[in-house]
Structure formats: C-alpha cells, structure tokens
Coordinates of C-alpha atoms and ligand atoms in Angstrom, one line a residue:
X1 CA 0.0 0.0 0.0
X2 CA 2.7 2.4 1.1
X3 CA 4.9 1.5 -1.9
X4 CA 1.8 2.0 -4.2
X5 CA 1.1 5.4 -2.6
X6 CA 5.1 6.1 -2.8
X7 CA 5.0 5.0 -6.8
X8 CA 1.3 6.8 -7.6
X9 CA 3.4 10.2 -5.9
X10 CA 6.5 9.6 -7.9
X11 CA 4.3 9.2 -10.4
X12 CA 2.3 12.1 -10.0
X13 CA 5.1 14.3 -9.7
X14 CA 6.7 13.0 -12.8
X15 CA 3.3 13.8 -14.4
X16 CA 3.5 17.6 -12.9
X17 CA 6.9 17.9 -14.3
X18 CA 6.2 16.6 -17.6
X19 CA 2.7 19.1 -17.7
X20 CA 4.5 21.7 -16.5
X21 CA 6.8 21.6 -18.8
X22 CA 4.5 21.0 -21.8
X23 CA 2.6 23.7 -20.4
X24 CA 6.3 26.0 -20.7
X25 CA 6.6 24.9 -24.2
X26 CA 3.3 25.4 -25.1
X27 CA 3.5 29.0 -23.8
X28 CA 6.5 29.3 -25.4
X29 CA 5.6 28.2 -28.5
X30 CA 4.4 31.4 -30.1
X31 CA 6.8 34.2 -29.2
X32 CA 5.1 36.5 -31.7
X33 CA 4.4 39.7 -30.0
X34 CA 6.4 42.2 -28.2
X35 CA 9.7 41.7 -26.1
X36 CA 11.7 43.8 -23.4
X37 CA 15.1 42.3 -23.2
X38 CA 16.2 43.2 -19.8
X39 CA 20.2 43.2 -19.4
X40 CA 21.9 43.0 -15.6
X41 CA 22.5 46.3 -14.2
X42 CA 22.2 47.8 -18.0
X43 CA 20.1 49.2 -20.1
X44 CA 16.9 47.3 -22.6
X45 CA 16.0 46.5 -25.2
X46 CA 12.4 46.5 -26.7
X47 CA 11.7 43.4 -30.2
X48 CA 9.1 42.6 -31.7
X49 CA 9.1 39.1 -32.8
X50 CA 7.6 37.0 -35.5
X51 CA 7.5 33.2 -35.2
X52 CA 7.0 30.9 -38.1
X53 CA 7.2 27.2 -37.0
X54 CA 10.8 26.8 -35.5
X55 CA 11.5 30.7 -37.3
X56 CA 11.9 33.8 -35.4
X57 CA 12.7 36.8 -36.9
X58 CA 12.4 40.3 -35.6
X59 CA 10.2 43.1 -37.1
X60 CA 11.1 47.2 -36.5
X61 CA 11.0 47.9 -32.8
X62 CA 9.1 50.2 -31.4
X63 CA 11.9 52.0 -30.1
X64 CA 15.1 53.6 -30.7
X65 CA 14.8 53.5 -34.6
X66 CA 14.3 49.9 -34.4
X67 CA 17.2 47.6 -33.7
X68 CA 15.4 45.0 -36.0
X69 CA 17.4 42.5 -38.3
X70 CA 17.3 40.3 -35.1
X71 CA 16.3 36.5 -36.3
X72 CA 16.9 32.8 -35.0
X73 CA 15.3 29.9 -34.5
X74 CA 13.0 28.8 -31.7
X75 CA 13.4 24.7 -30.8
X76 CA 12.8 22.9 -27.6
X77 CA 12.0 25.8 -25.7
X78 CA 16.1 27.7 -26.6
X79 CA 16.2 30.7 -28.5
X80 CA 19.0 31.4 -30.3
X81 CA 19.0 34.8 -32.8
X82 CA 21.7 36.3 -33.9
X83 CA 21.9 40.1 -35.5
X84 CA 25.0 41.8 -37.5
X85 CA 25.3 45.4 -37.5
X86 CA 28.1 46.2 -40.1
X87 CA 30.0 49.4 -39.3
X88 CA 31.1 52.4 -41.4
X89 CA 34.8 52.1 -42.6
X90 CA 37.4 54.6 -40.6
X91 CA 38.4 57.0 -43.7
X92 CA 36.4 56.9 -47.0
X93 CA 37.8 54.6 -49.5
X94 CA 39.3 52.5 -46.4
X95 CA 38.4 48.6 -46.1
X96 CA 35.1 48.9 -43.7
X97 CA 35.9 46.5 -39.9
X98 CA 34.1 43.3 -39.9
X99 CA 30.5 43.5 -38.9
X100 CA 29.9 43.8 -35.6
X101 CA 27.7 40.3 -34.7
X102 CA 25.4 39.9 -31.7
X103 CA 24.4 36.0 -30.9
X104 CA 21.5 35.8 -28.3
X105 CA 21.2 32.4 -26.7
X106 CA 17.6 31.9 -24.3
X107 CA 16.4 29.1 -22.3
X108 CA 13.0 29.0 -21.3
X109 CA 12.5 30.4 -17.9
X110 CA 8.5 30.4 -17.0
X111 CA 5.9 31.3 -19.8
X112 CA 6.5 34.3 -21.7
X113 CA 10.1 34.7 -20.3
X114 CA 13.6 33.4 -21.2
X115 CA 16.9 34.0 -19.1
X116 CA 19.7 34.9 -22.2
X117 CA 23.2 35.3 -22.9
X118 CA 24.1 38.0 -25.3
X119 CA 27.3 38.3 -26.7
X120 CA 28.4 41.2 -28.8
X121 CA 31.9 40.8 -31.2
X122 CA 34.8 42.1 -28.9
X123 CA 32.4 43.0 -25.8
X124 CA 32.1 40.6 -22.7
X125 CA 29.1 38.5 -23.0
X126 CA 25.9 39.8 -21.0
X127 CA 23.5 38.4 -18.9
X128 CA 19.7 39.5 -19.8
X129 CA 16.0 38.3 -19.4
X130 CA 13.7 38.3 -22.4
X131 CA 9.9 39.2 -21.3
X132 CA 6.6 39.7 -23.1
X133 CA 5.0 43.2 -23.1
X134 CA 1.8 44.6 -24.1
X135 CA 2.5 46.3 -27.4
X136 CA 1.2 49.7 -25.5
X137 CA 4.5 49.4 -23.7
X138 CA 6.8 49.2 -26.4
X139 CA 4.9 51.8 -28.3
X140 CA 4.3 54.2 -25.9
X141 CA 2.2 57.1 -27.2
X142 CA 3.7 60.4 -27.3
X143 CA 2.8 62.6 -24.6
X144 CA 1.6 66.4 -25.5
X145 CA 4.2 68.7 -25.6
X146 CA 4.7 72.3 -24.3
X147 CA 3.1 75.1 -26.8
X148 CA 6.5 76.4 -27.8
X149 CA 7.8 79.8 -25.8
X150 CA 11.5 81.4 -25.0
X151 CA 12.9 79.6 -21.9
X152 CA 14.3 82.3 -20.0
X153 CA 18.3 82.2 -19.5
X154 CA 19.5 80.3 -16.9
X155 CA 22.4 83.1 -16.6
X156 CA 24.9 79.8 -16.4
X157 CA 27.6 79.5 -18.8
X158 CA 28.8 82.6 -20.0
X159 CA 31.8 80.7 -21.5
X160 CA 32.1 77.3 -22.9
X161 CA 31.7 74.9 -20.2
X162 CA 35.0 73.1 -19.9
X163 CA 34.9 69.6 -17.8
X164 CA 35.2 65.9 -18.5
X165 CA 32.7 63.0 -19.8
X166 CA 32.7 59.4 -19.2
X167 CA 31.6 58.5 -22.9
X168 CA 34.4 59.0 -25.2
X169 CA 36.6 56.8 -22.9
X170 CA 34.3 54.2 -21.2
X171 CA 30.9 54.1 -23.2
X172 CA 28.8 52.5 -20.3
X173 CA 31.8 50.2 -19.0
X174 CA 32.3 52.7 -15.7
X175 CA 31.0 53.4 -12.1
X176 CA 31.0 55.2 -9.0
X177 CA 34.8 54.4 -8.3
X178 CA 36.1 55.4 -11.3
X179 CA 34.2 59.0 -11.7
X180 CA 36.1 59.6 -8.2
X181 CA 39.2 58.8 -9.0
X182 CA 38.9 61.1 -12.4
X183 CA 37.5 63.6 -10.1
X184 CA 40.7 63.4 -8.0
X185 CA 42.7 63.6 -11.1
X186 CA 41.2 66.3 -12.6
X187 CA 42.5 68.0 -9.6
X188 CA 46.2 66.7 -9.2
X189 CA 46.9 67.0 -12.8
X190 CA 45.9 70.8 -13.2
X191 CA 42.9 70.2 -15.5
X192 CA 40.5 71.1 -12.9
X193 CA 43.0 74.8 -12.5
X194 CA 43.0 75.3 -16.1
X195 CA 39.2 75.3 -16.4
X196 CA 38.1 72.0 -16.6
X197 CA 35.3 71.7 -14.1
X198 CA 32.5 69.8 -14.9
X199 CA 32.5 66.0 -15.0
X200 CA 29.5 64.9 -16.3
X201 CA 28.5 61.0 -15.7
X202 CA 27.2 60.2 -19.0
X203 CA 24.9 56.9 -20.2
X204 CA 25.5 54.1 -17.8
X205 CA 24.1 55.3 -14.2
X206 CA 20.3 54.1 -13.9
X207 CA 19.0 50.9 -13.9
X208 CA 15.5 52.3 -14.0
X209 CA 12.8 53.4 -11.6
X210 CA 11.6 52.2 -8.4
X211 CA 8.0 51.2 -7.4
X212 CA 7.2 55.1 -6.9
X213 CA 8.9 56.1 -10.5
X214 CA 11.9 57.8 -9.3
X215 CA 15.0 56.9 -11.1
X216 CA 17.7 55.2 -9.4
X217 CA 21.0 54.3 -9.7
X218 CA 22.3 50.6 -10.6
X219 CA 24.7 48.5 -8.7
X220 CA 27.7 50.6 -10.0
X221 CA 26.1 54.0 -9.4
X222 CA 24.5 52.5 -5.5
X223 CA 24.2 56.6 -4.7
X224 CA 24.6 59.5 -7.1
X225 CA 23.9 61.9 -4.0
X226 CA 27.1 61.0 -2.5
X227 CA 29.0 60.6 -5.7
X228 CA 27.7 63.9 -5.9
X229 CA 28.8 65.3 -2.7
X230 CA 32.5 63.9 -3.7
X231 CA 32.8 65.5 -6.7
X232 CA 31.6 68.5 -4.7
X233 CA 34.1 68.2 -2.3
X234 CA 37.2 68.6 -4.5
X235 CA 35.5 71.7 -5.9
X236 CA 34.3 70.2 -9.0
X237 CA 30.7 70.8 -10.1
X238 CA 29.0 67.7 -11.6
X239 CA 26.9 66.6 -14.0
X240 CA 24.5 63.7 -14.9
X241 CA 22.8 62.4 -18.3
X242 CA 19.2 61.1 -19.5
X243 CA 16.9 61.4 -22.6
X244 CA 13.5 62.7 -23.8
X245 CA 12.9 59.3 -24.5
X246 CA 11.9 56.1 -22.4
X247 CA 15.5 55.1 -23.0
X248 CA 18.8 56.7 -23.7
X249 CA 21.1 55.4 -26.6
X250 CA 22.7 52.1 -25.3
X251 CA 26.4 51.2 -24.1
X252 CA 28.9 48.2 -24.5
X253 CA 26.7 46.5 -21.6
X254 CA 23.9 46.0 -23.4
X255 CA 20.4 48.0 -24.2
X256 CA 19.6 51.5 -23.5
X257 CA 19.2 52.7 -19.9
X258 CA 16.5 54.5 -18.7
X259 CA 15.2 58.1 -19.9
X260 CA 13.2 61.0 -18.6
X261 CA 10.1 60.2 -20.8
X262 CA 6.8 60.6 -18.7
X263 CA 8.8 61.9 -15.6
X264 CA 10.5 65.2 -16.9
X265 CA 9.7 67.3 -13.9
X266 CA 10.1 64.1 -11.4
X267 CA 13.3 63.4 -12.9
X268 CA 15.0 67.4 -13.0
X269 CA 13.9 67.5 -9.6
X270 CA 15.4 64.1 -8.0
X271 CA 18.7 65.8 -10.2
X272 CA 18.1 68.9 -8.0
X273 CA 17.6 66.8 -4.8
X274 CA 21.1 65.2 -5.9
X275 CA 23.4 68.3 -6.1
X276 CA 23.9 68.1 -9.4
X277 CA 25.0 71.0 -11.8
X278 CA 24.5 70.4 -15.3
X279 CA 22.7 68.0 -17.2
X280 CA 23.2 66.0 -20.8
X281 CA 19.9 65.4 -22.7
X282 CA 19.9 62.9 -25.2
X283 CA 17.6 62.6 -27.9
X284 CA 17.9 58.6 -28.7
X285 CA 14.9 56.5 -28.4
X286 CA 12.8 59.9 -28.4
X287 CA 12.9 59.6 -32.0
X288 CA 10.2 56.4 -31.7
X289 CA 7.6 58.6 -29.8
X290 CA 8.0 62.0 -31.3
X291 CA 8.5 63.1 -34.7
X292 CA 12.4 64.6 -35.9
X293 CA 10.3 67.6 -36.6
X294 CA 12.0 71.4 -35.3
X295 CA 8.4 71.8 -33.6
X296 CA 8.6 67.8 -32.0
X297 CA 12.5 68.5 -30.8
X298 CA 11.6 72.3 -29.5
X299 CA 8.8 70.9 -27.4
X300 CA 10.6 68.1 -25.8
X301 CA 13.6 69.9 -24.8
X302 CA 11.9 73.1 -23.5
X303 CA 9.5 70.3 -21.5
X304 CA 13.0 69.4 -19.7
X305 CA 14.1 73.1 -19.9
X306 CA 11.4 74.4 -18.4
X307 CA 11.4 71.4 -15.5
X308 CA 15.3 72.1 -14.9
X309 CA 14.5 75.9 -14.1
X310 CA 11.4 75.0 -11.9
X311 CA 14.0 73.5 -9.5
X312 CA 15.4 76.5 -8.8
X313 CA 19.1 74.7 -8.6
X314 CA 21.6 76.4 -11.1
X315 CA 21.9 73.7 -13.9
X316 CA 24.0 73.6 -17.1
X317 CA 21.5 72.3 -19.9
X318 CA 23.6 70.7 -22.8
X319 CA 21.2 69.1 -25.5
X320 CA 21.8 66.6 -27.7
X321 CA 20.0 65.7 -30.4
X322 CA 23.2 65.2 -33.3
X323 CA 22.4 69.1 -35.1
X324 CA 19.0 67.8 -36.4
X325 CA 16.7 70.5 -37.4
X326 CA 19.0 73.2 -37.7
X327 CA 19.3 72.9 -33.4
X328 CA 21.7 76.6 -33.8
X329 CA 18.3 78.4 -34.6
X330 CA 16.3 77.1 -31.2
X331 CA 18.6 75.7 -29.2
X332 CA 18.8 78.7 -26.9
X333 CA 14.7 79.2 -26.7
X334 CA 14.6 75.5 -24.6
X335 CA 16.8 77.0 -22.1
X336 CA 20.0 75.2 -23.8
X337 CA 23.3 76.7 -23.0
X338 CA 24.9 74.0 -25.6
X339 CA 23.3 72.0 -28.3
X340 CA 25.4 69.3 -29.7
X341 CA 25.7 70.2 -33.9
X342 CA 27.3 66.8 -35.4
X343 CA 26.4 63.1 -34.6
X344 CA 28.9 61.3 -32.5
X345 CA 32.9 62.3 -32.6
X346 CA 35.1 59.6 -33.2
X347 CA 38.5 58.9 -32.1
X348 CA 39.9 59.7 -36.0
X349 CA 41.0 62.1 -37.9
X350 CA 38.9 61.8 -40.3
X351 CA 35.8 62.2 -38.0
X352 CA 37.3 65.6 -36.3
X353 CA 38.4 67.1 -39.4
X354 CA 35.3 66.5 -40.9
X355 CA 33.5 67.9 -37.8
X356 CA 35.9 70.8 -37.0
X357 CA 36.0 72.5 -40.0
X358 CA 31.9 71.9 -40.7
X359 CA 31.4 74.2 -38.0
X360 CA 33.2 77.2 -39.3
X361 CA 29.5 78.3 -41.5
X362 CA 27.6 78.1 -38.1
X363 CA 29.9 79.8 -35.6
X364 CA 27.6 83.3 -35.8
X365 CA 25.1 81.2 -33.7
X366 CA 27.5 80.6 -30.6
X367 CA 27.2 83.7 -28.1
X368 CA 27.7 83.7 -24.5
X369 CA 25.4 81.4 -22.8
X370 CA 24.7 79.4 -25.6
X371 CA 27.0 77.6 -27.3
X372 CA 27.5 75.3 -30.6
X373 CA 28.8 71.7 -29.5
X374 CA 30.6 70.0 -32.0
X375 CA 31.2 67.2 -29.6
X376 CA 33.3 65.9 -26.6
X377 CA 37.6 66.0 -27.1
X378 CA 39.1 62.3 -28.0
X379 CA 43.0 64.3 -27.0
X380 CA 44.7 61.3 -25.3
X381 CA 42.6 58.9 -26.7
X382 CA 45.3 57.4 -28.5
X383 CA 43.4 57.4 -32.0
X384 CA 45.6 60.6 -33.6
X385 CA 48.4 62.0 -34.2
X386 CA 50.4 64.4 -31.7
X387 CA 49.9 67.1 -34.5
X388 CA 46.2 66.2 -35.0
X389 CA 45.0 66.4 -31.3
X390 CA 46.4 69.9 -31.1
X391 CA 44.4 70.9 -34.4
X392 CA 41.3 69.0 -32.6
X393 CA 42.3 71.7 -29.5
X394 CA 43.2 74.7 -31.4
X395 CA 39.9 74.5 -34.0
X396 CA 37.7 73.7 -31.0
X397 CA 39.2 76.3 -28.9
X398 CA 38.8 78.8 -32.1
X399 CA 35.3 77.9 -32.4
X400 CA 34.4 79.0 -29.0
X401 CA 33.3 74.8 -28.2
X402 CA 32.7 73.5 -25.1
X403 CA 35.6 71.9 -23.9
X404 CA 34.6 68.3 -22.7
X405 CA 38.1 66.2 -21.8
X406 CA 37.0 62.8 -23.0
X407 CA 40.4 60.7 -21.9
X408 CA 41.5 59.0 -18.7
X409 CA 42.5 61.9 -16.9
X410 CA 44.5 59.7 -14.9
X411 CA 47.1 58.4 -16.9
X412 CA 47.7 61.4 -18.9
X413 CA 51.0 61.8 -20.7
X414 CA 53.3 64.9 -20.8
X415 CA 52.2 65.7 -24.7
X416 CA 48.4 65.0 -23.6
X417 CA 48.6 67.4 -20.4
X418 CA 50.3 70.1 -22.9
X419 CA 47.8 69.5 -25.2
X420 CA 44.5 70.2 -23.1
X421 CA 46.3 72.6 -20.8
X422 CA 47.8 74.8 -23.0
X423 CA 46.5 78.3 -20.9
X424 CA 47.1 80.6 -24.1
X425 CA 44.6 78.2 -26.3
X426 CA 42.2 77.9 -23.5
X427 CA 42.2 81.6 -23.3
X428 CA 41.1 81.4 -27.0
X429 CA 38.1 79.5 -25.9
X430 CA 37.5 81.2 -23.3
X431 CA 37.2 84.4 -24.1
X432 CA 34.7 87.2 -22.7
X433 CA 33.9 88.7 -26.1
X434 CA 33.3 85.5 -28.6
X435 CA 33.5 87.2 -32.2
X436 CA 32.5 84.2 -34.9
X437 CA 35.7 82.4 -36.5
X438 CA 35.9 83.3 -39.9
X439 CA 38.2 81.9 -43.1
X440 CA 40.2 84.0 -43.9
X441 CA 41.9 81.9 -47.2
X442 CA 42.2 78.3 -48.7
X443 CA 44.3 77.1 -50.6
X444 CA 43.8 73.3 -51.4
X445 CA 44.3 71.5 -48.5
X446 CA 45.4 74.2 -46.4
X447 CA 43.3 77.0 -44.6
X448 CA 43.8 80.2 -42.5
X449 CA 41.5 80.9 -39.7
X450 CA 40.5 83.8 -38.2
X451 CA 39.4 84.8 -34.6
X452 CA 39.1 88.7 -33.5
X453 CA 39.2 88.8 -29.5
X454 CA 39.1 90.7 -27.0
X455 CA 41.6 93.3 -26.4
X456 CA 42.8 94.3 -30.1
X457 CA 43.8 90.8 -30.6
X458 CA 43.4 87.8 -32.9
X459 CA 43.8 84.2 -33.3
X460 CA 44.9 82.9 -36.6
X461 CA 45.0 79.5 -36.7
X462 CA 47.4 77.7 -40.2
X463 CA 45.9 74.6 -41.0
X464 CA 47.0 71.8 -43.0
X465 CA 44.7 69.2 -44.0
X466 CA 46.7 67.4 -46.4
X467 CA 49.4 64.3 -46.6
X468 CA 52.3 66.2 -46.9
X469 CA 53.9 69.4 -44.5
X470 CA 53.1 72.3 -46.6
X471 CA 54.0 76.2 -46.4
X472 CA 51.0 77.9 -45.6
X473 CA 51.3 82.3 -45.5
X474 CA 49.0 85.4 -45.0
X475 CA 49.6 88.4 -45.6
X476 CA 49.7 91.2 -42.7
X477 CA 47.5 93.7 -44.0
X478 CA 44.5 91.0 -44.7
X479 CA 44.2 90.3 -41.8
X480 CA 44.5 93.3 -40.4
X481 CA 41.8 94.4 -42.2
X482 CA 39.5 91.7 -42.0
X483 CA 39.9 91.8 -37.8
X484 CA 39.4 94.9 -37.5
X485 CA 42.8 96.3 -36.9
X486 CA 43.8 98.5 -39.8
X487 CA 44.4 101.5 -38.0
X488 CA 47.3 99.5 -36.0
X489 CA 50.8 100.1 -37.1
X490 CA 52.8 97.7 -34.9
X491 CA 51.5 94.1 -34.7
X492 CA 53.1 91.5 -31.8
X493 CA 52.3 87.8 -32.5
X494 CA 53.2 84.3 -30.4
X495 CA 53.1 80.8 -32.0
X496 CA 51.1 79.1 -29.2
X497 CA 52.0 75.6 -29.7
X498 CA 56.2 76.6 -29.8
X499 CA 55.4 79.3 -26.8
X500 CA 57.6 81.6 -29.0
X501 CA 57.1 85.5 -30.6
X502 CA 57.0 85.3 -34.4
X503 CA 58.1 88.3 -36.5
X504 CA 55.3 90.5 -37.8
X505 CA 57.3 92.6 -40.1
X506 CA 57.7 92.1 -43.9
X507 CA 54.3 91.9 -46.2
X508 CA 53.2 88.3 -45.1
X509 CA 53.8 84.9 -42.8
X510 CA 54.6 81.4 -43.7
X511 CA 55.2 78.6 -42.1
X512 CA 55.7 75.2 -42.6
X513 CA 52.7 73.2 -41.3
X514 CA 53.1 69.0 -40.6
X515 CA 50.7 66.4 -41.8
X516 CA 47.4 67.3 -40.5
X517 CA 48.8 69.5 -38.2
X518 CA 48.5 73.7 -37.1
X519 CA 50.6 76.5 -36.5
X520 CA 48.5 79.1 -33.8
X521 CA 49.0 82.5 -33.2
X522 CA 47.6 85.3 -31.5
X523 CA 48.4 88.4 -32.8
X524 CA 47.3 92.1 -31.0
X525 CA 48.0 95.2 -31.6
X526 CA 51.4 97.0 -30.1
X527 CA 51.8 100.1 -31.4
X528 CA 49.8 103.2 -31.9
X529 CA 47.1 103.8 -34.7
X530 CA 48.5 105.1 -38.0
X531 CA 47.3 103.3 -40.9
X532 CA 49.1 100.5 -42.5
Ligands
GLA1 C1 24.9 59.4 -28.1 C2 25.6 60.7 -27.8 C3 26.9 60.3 -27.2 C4 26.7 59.5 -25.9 C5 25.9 58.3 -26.3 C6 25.5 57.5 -25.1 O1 25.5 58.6 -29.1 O2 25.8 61.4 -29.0 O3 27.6 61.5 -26.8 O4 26.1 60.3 -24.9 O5 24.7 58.6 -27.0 O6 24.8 56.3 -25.5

C-alpha cells in the first residue's frame, strides 16, 4: 500500500513535471508579439518578434529607430538569434571592420520569459531576461508637448563649459569608483585649474525606476547623492545624463538605460535633490515617440528646460539631439546653454576634421550662454596623431566649443597634459567677447582661420589638412583688415604651440605646417594707430 502510494506520488510528480513543462513549451511556443530584453544592471531592449514554425525573426521595434534585423530559431524551448550590425569604414575609401555580430542564446524560464546570454563581437558577454510586453508598452504614445515659448536664460555658462565625460573613454563600461578617481585627477593633474570643471557621468548610471517612478541608480552607481557630494568636495561641479525618450542610446553593456520620458519634472527635480549642476539630454529612443520635426524636438527639450529651471538649482543644460533640425536656430529658446551640432565624434581624424571645419558656417550662432557643440575631445585617446589632437584643440578652442576632456584623466601623458592645458589656447576658448571664426583663405588643402578677440587681438589659426607638410602664408594687411585692426601700425604675435614671438614685419607669414597639423597665433595690436 505504502509502496503503491510512494510510486502513484512519484508518479504524479513526474506527471506535474512533464505538464508543467508542456505547459512551458506550449506558452512558449508562439513568441510572436512584443519583447523587453532586460540586461543585468544595463540598459533594454524592446523586439518585436515574428515566429513561423521553428523561425523567429524580428520586425522594426518600437523604439530607438528599431534595432530589427534580429532573427533565429525557436526549438525545444532555446532561443537562439543572432543580429549583424556592419559598421562604417574609418576614412572613406578604407576597407570597412568586420561586422559587428550579436548572438542571443535563451532558455525558457516560465511562460513568456527566457533567461539569455548576449554576446556582442569584442564585448564581454551579457547576462539579460527576455519578457513579453503589451504592445502599449513598447509603443508608448507620445505625450503632448509644451506650446512652444523662449525659456528664460538660466544666466549659467557665459563661456564654454570646460569639464570631462565618461563617454568618449568608457561608453557604459564605468561606475562610482572610477568617476572619483577622475575627479581626483582632474584635480592633481591641473585640468581642474585650467578650467576643466564639470565632469559629467554620462549613459550608464540608472538601472530604472523604483515602485514610486523615481530613477535610481544601478549597482555601479548605489548613490549619485554622495557621488555627488565627492565630486563637490574637490571643488568640481558635476553633471548627470538622461533622454526625452523612455530610453537613452545604449552602451557596451547591453540595451539602453533609462530616460526622462513621462517623468521630466520628477526626474529634473530628484537631479536637483542630488546636487547636481549640469545635465546632458539625449535625444535617442525619443525619436520612436515624437517626430524629428523642429516643432517635436523644441517641445521636448523646453519640456525638460522648463522642469530644470522649476527646480530652482543652477543647472547647465547641454542638449543633444546630433544638429538635427537646424538645433543653432532654437537651441537657446529651450533653455539650452549647448546643443550638440554633429552626430557622434570619433576617435579619428577623419571624423574631427570633418567635424571641426563643418562648424566654421555656423559659428555666428555661438554667443555667450549658448553655445554650438561639436562634440566631446578624443585628445589622449590614443586614435591621432600628436599634430592632430592639437588641431582638434586649437579648432575647437577657435570655435568658442565646449571643452569636454574625454580621456582617462589619470594616466595622462606629458604631450596630452600640454595639449588640453595649453593656458594661451584655453584663453582662446575662453574668451569674454566671442566674435565668430571666420576663413580668412584656402588654398587646397590648407586654410587660415580667423578669430578677432578681445583686447585688439586675434587668433589665426594655419591649417594643414593634407598628406604632406606644406607652407601655408598670410599676408599682414589682410588680416588686419579683416579683424578689425587696420588702424594699428605695430602688430606683436606668439606661435602658441612653440610658446615663441613670431616676426610681424615684412608683407606676409609662412610657415611650414606637418601632416594634418597647425601653427597658432595670437596676434594684437602693439603700437599706436597710423594706418598701415
Ligand atoms: C549618443 C551621444 C553620445 C553619448 C551616447 C550614449 O551617441 O551622442 O555623446 O552620450 O549617446 O549612449
């Protein structure tokens, strides 16, 4: 009797087993619908997933612009899809990288949920769960936006904001530890004397809400109060980053972390409550609510604008929606002190020439409190040349751009620190009266530069954008008489790279410019008025 009872229960539990996990593969065996692929102490990702028989393939997302191409094969209750993102070659006419492949492996965890392994090409492979959602969550419908109005000035930034950012360096692979150590460094080098004094924390700190909606850090951000009160500490002001979207961009850890969508106020607020002083606003996976339209872009960053001022805490607002919609025209009206102009700066020449000297047609829209962005400084990032990182710092500073260090600040080299501490280019940057850069000549591959500042002075900035040192010259009275200066007899000038005077007498200047590289002057008036 016992033994019968014994068998009917093993029985009966091998019959549970066996339902239960029909039941799992019977759940599971549609996975058409919509997915949230949840990565450990990262961002997400939303799919939407087709299934025919064992075939799974992935339709647009809702989100993001749609990290579709995602497709695979559903058998036995494991998942395995694979997408291939092929990337843009370094220099135009160079031999493109090898795509960039992304292999998600799921087992069945429960109905309508797998546990998964993602593994990206040269990235560590993550840990993620893969749940249904309603389609209203990954299409979440666009909430009204403000009627459009002039932001009052926030009175901040009155020169280009100079600091550091995590991105350039560490995409999403950083935490709390490592933004105080830069934070230390940016003291002991000197960078934090020579102006440098906003770090800004950018994608990477959130690992979404909790049950009352306010956004928290994950486990290698446990408190962004008291990171902020560090930072604070070794008088640094600090910064922090979301999105107008319900996600930000994504990092190397997988998905995009949270954003302000929904929770503008809430959030700008809880950044208040923080300490912190300037904030990074990403446009990202707002471009699958609202549309890329001037009006849609206006709205959602004067929404945040507006919500950053309400707090009453002095906060830098840099937007960043990549230039789209001519950004110079508006930028200021949200309450933006800096609006990114480019998409993403890469660690290559190619990408900062081709940034830099874009910028040159916009520059009347920078003015004090407002600034043109043309993205964060890869100097140190090992990418360029010696002579190319100090074009990257003398067009930058030329332009008037914020100065955003995007190197570890730690392990800085002599010809790094000379680079982004250079005082008489930073003064460039950073000066009270910014008068637009102008060209002044080109030649080919060469190009003169321009800069009236204040105090009867001038930069002038030599470039050389060619594959071979060139002589590049201009002559005295054109550029006297395109700055400004004609009634100025004597002219003084320093090369600010050689920290040496240059002669200004004789009809014109030439020098020999490297590869890629820059001679810098600033010139200013010596001598009395007297004509030419
Ligand atoms: C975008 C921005 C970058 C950086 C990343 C973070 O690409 O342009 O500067 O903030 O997002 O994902």
């Amino acid at each position: 009797m016992r033994s019968s009872i014994k068998h009917a229960a093993r029985n009966g539990t091998a019959l549970v087993l066996l339902l239960g996990g029909a039941i799992a593969l019977l759940a599971q065996s549609d996975i058409t619908g919509y997915w949230i692929l949840r990565y450990k102490d990262a961002g997400v990702t939303y799919l939407q997933l087709e299934q025919k028989g064992d075939t799974v393939q992935s339709v647009a997302s809702g989100r993001g612009g749609g990290r579709g191409g995602v497709s695979g094969t559903l058998h036995n209750g494991k998942l395995e899809m694979k997408s291939t993102a092929n990337r843009p070659p370094a220099a135009p006419g160079a031999a493109a990288p090898p795509a960039r492949e992304t292999v998600y492996e799921g087992v069945s965890a429960g109905p309508n949920r797998f546990d998964m392994t993602v593994t990206t090409t040269g990235r560590p492979p993550a840990k993620a769960t893969l749940e249904r959602v309603s389609a209203a969550e990954a299409h979440p419908a666009r909430l009204p936006l403000p009627q459009l109005q002039d932001v009052p000035d926030n009175g901040l930034a009155r020169t280009p904001p100079m600091g550091w950012n995590s991105w350039n360096k560490f995409h999403d692979r950083f935490d709390d530890k490592t933004v105080r150590e830069m934070a230390d460094a940016l003291v002991s080098s000197g960078m934090a004397k020579a102006g440098y004094q906003y770090l800004v924390v950018d994608e990477g700190w959130t690992s979404g809400r909790d049950a009352n909606g306010k956004i928290i850090g994950n486990a290698r951000f446990p408190d962004m109060k008291k990171l902020a009160e560090y930072v604070h500490s070794k008088g640094l002001k600090i910064g922090i980053y979301s999105s107008p979207g319900p996600q930000a961009c994504s990092g190397d850890l997988g998905g995009g972390y949270q954003g302000s969508f929904g929770h503008e106020e809430e959030d700008a607020q809880t950044f208040a409550d923080w300490g912190y002083d300037y904030l990074k606003y990403d446009w990202c996976s707002a471009g699958g609510v609202y549309s890329s339209t001037r009006e849609d872009e206006q709205g959602a960053y004067q929404k945040m604008g507006e919500a950053l001022l309400k707090t009453g805490r002095p906060m830098v607002y840099s937007l960043c929606q990549y230039g789209a919609a001519d950004v110079w025209k508006w930028g200021a009206k949200t309450g933006g002190n800096l609006w990114r102009t480019t998409f993403d700066i890469g660690d290559r020449w190619e990408s900062m020439e081709r940034i830099g000297f874009a910028q040159i047609d916009i520059a009347g829209f920078t003015q004090p409190g407002h600034w043109n962005d043309p993205d964060m400084l890869e100097v140190g990032n090992g990418g360029m040349t010696a002579h190319e990182y100090r074009t990257h710092m003398s067009l930058w500073s030329m332009l008037s751009a914020p100065l955003m260090a995007g190197n570890d600040v730690r392990t800085m080299t002599e010809e790094t620190k000379s680079i982004l501490m250079n005082p008489d280019v930073i003064a460039i940057d950073q000066d009270r009266d910014p008068k637009p850069v102008q060209r002044l000549s080109q030649n080919g591959k060469t190009e003169v530069i321009i800069r009236p500042l204040s105090g009867n002075a001038f930069a002038v900035g030599l470039f050389n954008r060619g594959d071979r040192p060139a002589a590049v010259s201009f002559r005295w009275d054109a550029l006297k008489f395109n700055t400004g200066l004609c009634g100025f007899r004597r002219l003084q000038a320093q090369d600010l790279w050689k920290h040496q005077p240059v002669e200004t007498t004789g009809d014109e200047f030439t020098a020999t410019v490297p590869v890629h590289g820059v001679v810098l002057l600033r010139v200013a008036a010596a001598g009395g008025r007297g004509g030419f």
